[in-house]
GROMACS .gro file of C-alpha atoms in nm:
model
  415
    1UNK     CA    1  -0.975  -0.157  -4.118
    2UNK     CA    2  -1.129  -0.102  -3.774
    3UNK     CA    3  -0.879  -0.105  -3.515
    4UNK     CA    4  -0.964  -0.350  -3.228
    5UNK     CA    5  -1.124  -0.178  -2.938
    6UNK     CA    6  -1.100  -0.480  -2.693
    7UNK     CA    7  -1.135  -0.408  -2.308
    8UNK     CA    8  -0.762  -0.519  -2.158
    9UNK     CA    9  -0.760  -0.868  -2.077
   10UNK     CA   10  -0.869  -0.951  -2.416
   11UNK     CA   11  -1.271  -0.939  -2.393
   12UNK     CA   12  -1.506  -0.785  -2.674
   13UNK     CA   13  -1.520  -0.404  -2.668
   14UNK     CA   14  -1.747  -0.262  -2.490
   15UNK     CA   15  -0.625   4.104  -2.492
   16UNK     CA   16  -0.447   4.314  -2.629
   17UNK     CA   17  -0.051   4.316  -2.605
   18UNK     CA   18   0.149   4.415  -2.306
   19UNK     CA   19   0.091   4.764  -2.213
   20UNK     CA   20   0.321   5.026  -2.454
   21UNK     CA   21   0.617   5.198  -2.314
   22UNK     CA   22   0.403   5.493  -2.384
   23UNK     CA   23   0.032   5.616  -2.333
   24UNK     CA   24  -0.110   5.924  -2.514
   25UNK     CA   25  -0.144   6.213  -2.238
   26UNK     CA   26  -0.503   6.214  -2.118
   27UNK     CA   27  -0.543   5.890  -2.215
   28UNK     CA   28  -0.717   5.788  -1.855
   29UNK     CA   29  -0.811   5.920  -1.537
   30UNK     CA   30  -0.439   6.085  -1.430
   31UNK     CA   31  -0.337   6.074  -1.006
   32UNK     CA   32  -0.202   6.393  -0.848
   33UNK     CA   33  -0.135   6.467  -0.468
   34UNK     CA   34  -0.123   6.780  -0.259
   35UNK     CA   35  -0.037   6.810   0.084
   36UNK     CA   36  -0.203   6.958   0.322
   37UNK     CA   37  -0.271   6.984   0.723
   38UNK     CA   38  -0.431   6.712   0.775
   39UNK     CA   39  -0.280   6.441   0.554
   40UNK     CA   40  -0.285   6.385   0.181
   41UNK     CA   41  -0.526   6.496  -0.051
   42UNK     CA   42  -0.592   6.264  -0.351
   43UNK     CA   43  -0.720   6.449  -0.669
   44UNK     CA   44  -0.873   6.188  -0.973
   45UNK     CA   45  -0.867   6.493  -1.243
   46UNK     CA   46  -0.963   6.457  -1.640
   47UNK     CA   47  -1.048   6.734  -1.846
   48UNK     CA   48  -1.263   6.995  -1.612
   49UNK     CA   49  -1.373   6.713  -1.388
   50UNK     CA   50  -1.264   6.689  -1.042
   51UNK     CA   51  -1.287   6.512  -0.706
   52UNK     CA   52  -1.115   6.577  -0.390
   53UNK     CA   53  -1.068   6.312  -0.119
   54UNK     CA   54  -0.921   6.448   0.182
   55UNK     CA   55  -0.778   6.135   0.377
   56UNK     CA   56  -0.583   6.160   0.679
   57UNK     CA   57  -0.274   5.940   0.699
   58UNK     CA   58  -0.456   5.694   1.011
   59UNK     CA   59  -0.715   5.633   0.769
   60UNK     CA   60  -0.494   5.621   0.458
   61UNK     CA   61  -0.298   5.374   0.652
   62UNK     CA   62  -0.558   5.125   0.770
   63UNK     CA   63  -0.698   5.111   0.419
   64UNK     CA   64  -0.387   5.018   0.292
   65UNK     CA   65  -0.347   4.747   0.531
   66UNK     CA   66  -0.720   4.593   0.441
   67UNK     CA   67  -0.588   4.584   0.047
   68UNK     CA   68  -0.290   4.420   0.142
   69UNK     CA   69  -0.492   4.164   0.372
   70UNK     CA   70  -0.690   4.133   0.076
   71UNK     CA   71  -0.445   4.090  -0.164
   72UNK     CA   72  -0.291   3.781   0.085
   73UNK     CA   73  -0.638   3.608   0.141
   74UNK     CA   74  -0.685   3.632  -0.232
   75UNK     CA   75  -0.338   3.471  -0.331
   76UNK     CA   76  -0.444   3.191  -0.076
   77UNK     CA   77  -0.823   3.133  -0.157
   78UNK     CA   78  -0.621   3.104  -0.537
   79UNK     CA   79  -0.343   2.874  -0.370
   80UNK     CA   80  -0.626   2.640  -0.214
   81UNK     CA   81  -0.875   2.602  -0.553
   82UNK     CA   82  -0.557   2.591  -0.785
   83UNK     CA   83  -0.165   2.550  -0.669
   84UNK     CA   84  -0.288   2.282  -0.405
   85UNK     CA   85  -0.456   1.978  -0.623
   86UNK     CA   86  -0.211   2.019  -0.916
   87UNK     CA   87   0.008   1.905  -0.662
   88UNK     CA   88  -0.189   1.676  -0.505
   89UNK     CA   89  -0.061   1.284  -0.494
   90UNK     CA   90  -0.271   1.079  -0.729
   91UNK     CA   91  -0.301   0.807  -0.456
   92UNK     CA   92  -0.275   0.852  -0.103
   93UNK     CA   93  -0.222   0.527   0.084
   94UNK     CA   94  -0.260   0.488   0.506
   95UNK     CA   95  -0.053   0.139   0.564
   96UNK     CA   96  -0.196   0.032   0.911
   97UNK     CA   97   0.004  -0.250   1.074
   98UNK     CA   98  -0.053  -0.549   1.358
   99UNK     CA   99   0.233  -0.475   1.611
  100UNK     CA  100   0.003  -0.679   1.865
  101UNK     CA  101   0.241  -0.875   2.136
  102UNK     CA  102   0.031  -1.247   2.052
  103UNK     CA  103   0.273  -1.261   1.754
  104UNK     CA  104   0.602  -1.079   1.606
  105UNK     CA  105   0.563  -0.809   1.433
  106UNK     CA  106   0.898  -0.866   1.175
  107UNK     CA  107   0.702  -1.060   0.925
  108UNK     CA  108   0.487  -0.777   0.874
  109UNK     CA  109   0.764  -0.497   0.924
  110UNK     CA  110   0.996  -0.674   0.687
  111UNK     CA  111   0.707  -0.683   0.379
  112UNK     CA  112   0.625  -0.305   0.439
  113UNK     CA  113   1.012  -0.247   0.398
  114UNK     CA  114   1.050  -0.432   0.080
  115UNK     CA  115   0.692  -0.300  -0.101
  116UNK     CA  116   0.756   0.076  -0.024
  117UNK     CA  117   1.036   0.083  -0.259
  118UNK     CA  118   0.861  -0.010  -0.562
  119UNK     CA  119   0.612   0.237  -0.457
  120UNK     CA  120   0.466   0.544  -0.705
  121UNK     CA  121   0.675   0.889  -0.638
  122UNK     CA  122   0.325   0.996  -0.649
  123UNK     CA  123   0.186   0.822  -0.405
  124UNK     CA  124   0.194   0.986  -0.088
  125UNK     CA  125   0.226   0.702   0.184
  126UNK     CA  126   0.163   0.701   0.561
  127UNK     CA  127   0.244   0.426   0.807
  128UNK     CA  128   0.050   0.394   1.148
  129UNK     CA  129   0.022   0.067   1.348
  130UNK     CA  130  -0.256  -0.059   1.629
  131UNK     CA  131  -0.211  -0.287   1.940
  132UNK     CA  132  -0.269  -0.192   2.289
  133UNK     CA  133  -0.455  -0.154   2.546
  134UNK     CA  134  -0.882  -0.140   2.537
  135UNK     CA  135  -1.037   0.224   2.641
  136UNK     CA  136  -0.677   0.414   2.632
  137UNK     CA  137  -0.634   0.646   2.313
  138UNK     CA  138  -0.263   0.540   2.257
  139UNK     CA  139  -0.376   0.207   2.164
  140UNK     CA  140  -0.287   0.282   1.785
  141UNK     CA  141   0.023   0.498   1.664
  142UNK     CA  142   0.101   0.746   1.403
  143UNK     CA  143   0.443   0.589   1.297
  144UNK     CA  144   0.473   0.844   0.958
  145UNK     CA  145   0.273   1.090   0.812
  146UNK     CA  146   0.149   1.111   0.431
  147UNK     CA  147   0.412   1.250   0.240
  148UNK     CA  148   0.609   1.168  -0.129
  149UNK     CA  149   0.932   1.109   0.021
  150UNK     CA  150   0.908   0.959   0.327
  151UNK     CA  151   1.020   0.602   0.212
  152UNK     CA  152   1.294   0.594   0.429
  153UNK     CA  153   1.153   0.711   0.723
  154UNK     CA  154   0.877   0.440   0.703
  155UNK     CA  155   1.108   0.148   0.678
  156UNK     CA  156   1.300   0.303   0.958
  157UNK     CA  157   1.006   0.339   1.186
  158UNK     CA  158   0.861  -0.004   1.044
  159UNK     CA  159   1.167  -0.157   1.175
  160UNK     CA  160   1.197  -0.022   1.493
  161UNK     CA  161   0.839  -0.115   1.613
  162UNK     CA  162   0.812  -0.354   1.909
  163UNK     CA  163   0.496  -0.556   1.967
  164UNK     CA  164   0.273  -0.520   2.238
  165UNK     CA  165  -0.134  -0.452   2.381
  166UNK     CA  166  -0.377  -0.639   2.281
  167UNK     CA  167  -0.553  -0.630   1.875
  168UNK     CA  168  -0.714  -0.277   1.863
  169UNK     CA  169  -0.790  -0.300   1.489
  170UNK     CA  170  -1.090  -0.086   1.510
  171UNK     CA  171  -0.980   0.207   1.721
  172UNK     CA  172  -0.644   0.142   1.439
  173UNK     CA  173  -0.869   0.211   1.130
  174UNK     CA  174  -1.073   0.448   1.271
  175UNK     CA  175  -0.757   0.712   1.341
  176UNK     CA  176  -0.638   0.583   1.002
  177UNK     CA  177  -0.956   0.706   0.862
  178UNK     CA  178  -0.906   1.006   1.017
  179UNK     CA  179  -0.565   1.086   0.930
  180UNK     CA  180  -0.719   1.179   0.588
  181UNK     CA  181  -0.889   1.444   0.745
  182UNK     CA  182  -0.555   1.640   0.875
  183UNK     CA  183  -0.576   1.941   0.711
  184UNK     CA  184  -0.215   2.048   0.469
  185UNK     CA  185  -0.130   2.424   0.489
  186UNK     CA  186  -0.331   2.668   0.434
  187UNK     CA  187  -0.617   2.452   0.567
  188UNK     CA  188  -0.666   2.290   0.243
  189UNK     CA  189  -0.717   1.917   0.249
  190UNK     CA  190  -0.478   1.780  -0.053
  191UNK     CA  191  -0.695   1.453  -0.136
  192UNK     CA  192  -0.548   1.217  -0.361
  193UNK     CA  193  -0.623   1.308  -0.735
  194UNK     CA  194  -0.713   0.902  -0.796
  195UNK     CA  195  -0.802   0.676  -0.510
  196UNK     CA  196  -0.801   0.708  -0.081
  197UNK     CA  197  -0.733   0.398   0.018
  198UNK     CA  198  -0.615   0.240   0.387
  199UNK     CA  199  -0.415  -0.113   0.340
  200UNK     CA  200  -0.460  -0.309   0.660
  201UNK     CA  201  -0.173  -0.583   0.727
  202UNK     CA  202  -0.288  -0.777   1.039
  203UNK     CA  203  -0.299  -1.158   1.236
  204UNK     CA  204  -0.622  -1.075   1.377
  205UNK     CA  205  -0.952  -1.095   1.197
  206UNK     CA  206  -1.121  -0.931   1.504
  207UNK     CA  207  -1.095  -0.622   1.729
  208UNK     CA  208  -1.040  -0.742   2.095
  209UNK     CA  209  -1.232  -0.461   2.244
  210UNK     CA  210  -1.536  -0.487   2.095
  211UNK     CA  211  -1.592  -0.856   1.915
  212UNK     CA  212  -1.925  -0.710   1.747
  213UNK     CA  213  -1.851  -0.739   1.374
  214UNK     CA  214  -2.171  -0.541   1.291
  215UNK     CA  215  -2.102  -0.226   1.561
  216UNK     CA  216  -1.760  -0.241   1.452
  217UNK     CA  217  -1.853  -0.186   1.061
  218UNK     CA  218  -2.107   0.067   1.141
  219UNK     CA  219  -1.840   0.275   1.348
  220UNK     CA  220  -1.633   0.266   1.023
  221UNK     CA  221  -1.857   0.362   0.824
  222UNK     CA  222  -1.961   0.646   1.080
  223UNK     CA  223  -1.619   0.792   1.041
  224UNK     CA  224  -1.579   0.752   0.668
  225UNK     CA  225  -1.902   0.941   0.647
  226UNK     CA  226  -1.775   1.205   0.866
  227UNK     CA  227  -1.445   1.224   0.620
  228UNK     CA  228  -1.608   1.325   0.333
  229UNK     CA  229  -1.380   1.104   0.148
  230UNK     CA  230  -1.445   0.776  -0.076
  231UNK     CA  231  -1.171   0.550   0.078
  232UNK     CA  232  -1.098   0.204  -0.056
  233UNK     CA  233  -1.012  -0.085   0.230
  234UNK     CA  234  -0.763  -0.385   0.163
  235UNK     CA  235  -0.694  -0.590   0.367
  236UNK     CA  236  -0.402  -0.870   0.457
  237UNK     CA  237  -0.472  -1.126   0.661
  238UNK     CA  238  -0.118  -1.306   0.752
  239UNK     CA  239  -0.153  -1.647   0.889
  240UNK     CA  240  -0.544  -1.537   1.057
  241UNK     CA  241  -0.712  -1.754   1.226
  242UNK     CA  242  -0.986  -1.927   1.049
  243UNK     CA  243  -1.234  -1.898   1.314
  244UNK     CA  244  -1.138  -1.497   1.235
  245UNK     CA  245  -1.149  -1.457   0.841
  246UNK     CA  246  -1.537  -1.425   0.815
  247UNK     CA  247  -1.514  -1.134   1.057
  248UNK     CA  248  -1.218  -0.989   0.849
  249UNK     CA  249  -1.439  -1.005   0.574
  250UNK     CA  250  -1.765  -0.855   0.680
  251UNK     CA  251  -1.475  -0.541   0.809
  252UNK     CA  252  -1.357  -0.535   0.426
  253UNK     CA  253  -1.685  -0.421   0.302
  254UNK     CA  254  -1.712  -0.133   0.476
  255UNK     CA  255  -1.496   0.081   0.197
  256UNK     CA  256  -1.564   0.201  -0.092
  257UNK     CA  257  -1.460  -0.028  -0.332
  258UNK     CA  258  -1.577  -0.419  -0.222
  259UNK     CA  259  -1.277  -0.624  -0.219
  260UNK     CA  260  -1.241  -0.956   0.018
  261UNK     CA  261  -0.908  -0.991   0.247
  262UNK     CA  262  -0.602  -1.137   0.084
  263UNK     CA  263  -0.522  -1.452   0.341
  264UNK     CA  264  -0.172  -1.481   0.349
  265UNK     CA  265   0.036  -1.765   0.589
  266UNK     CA  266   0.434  -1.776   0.504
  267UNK     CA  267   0.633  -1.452   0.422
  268UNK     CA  268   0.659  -1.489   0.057
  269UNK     CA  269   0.264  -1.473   0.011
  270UNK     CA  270   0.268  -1.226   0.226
  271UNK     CA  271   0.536  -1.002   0.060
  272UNK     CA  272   0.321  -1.055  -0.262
  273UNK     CA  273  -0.016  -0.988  -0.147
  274UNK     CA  274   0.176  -0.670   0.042
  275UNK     CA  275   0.288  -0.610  -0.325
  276UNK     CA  276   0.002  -0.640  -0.514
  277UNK     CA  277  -0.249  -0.414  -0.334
  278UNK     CA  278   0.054  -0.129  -0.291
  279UNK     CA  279   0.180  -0.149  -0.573
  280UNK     CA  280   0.040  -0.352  -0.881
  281UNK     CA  281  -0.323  -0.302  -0.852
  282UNK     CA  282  -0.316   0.108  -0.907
  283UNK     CA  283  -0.027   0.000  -1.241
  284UNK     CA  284  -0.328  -0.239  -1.357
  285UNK     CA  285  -0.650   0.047  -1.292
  286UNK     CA  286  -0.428   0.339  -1.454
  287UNK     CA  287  -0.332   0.071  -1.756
  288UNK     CA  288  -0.674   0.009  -1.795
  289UNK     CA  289  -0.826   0.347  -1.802
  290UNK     CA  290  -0.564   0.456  -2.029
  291UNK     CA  291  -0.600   0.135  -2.299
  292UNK     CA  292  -1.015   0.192  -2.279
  293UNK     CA  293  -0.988   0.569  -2.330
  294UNK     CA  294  -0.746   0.536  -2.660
  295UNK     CA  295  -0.969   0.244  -2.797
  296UNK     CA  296  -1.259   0.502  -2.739
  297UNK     CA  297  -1.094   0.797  -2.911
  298UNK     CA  298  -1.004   0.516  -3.209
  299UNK     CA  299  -1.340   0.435  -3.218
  300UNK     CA  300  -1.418   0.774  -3.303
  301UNK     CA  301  -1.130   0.733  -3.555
  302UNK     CA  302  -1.291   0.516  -3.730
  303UNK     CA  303  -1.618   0.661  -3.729
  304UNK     CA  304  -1.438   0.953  -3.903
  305UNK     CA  305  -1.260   0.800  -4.098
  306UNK     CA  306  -1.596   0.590  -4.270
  307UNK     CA  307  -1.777   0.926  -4.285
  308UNK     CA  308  -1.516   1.079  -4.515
  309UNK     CA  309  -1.555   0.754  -4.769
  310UNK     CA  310  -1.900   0.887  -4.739
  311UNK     CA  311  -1.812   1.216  -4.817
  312UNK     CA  312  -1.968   1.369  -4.452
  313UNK     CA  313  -1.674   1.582  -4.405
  314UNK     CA  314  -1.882   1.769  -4.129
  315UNK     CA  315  -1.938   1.441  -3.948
  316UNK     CA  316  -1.561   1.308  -4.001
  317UNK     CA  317  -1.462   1.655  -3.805
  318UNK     CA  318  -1.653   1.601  -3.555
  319UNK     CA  319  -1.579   1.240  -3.448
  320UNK     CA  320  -1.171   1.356  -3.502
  321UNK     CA  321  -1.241   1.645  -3.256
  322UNK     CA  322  -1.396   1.410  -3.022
  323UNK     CA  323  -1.093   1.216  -3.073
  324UNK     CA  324  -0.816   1.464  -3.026
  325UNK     CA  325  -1.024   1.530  -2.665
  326UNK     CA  326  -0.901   1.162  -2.482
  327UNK     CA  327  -0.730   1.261  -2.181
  328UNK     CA  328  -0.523   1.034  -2.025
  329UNK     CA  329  -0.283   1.291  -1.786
  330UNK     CA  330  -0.353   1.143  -1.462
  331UNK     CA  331  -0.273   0.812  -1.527
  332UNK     CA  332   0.022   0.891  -1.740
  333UNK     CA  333   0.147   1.070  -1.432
  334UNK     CA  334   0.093   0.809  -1.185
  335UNK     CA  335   0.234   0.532  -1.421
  336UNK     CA  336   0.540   0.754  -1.491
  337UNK     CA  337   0.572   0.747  -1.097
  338UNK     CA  338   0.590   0.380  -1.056
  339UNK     CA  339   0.888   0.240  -1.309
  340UNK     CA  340   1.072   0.183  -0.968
  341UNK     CA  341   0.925  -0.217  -1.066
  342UNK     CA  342   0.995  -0.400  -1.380
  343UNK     CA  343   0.636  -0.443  -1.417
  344UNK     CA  344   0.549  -0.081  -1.364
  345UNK     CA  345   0.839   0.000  -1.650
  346UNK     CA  346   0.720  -0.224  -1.925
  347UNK     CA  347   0.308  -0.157  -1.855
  348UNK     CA  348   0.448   0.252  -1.853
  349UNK     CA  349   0.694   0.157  -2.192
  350UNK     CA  350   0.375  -0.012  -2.328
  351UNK     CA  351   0.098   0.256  -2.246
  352UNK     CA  352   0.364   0.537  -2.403
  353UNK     CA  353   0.395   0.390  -2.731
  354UNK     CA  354  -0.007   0.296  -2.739
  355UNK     CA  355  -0.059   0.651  -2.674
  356UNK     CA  356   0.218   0.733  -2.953
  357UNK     CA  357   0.059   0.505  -3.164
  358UNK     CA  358  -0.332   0.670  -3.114
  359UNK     CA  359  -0.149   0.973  -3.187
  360UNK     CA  360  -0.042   0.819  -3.562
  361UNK     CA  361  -0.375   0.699  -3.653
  362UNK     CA  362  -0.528   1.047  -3.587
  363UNK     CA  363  -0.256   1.223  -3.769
  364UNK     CA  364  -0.342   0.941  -4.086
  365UNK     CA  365  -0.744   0.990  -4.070
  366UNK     CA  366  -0.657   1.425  -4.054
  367UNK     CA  367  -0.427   1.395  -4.353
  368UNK     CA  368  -0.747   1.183  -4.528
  369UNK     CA  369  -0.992   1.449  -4.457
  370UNK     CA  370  -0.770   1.662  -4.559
  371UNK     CA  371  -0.695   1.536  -4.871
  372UNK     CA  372  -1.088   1.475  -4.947
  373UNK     CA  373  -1.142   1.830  -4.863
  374UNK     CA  374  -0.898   1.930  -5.144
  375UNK     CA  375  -1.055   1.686  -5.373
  376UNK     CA  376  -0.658   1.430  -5.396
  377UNK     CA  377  -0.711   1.149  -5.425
  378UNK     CA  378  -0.761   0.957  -5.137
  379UNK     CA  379  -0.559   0.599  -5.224
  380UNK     CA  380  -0.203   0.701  -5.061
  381UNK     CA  381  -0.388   0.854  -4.741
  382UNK     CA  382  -0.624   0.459  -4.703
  383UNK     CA  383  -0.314   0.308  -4.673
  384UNK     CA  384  -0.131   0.525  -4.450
  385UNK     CA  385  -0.484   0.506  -4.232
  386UNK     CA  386  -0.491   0.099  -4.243
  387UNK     CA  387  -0.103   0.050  -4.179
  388UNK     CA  388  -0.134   0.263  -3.843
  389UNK     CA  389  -0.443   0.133  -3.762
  390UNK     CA  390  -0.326  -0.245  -3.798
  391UNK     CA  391  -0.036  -0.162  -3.551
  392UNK     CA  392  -0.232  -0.002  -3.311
  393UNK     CA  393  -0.450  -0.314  -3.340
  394UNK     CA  394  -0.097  -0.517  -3.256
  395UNK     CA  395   0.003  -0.310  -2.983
  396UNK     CA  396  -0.339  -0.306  -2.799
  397UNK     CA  397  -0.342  -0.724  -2.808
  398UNK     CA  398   0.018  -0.704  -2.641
  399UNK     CA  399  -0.084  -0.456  -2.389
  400UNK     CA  400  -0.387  -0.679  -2.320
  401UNK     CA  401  -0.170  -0.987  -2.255
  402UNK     CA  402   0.057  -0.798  -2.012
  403UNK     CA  403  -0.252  -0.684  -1.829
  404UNK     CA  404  -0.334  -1.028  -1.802
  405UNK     CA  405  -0.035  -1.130  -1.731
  406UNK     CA  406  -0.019  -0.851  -1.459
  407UNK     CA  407  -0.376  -0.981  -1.347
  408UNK     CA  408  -0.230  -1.387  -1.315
  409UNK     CA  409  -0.013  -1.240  -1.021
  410UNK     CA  410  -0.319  -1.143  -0.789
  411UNK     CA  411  -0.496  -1.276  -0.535
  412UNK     CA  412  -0.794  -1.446  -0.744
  413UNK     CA  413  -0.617  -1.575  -0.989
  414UNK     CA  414  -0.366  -1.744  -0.697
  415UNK     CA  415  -0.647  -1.903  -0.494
   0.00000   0.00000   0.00000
């Protein structure tokens, strides 16, 4: 029986050992010293051979310093290709905020201090607000920097912001966009392993500086071009103008992934669509990346499995092997950092026992080849094969309904 490889949301599939405690004598090139006037003298001796490097201690001395120099820029180059993105959040989210004075900011504040709870411990968060004066550069504020566990700090400094200036929401997610570019230590850049991405909450659907939509896009994409970086935009527009949401919009399409503004106008839609693009949408992308790459690797399964009825033992291995290669790490490790939510729990309980599940139907199709290679009979193993292949098939239709389900709370399917 096939297992069901439906997308989510229920459409068709698409050297030697450690050194001895003792060496034979002779057994390399051996190091002896004599002094003498002018320093040391450094003898590399085997058998009849030798060479005699007199070295002065001045010289001895700044050579040693150049190894260790050496030795430290080589433990960093290794700390900046490998330590640094293990470590690295798998999303980095800039939350830029309206703190304009043609409207109170608490609305806003109070939704940033309820979503950053449910937040991933992964996701390394950094608040910064706009509103002020045109021409000055204090006209937007670094509130927090990115960082894992800084939740505190942000509803802190979310609360405490006053309103005030005028709506600066360019010269806002320009310096947001550039915040990604702040170099961590040891001048590495720790990008997000996943997704960049800058949620804008603000009243205003245009800058008040400069009220050309089309400069103002350009100049974003300028400095997004300048980052190096792919970095999604959403935006929140809470109770807009509707003269402004076109222009709010066309500013939306300047990331990397297209998305239109969420229009929100009372606090509970706003705390929702707050909620959704911090916190549901990355549970729904890693659910779905996880669910397509298991239905892949039981594809493969399958493939296997029909190729030992066959009695292509050489093309069962290979489809296993391609099997046994899904990798689904990163978004294991993101959803493992965001069961703060009940949602984020049960999609994470779900995805674990899918991937538990995978991991029974390859053990079933091994212990057929298996058997076929050793010429059992193959009965017992079929039926192991179809009975952990059926509930896979079970679990994958759940999942999918708790995706949509998941998918039901967003801002398409509310409009």
């Amino acid at each position: 029986m096939s297992p069901d490889t439906r997308e989510p949301g229920g459409a068709p599939g698409d050297g030697g050992a450690p050194g001895d405690a003792g060496a034979p004598e002779n057994s390399g090139p051996q190091m002896e010293a004599t002094a003498s006037r002018r320093g040391r003298v450094y003898q590399a001796g085997r058998d009849q051979r030798i060479i005699s490097v007199t070295m002065p201690r001045s010289i001895r001395n700044a050579l040693l310093g150049l190894v260790v120099l050496a030795l430290i820029a080589g433990g960093g180059w290794a700390v900046v290709k490998w330590v640094l993105p293990l470590s690295a959040p798998t999303y980095k989210t800039q939350l830029l905020i309206d703190t304009t004075a043609s409207a109170d900011p608490k609305d806003i504040t109070d939704s940033v201090g309820k979503v950053v709870g449910n937040s991933g411990t992964r996701d390394a968060l950094a608040l910064r607000s706009f509103g002020g004066r045109c021409g000055v550069e204090d006209n937007t504020t670094r509130l927090v920097g990115f960082g894992t566990d800084n939740r505190q700090e942000i509803v802190e400094a979310a609360a405490g912001v006053s309103a005030g200036g005028a709506a600066t929401l360019l010269r806002g997610i320009v310096q947001a966009v550039e915040d990604f570019s702040e170099d961590f230590a040891l001048g590495a850049d720790q990008r997000a392993k996943q997704v960049n991405r800058i949620i804008v909450v603000t009243r205003h659907g245009q800058d008040a500086c400069d009220q050309d939509t089309a400069f103002v896009q350009q100049e974003i994409r300028d400095r997004v071009r300048a980052a190096g970086l792919k970095i999604q935009f959403r935006l929140i527009g809470y109770q807009v103008p509707e003269g402004q949401r076109d222009s709010l919009k066309r500013i939306a399409s300047t990331g990397s992934a297209k998305t239109d503004p969420v229009f929100a106008d009372t606090p509970p839609e706003l705390d929702d669509a707050l909620e959704w693009s911090t916190n549901i949408e990355p549970v729904l992308r890693n659910a779905t990346k996880i669910v397509d790459t298991l239905n892949l690797a039981v594809k493969h399964i399958d493939i296997g499995v029909q190729a030992i009825n066959d009695g292509r033992l050489d093309v069962a291995e290979s489809n296993l092997a391609r099997a046994r290669k899904a990798n689904t790490g990163t978004e294991f490790e993101d959803l493992e950092g965001r069961t703060n939510s009940p949602d984020g729990r049960d999609i994470h309980d779900r995805a674990t026992e899918l991937r538990d599940q995978q991991e029974r139907v390859l053990t079933a199709a091994d212990r057929l080849r298996a058997a076929a290679q050793s010429e059992a009979p193959l009965q017992p193993g079929h039926e192991a094969f179809k009975k952990a292949a059926q509930n896979y098939n079970i679990q994958v239709g759940a999942m999918n309904e708790a995706l949509a389900g998941l998918r039901a709370k967003g801002p398409g399917a509310r409009s």
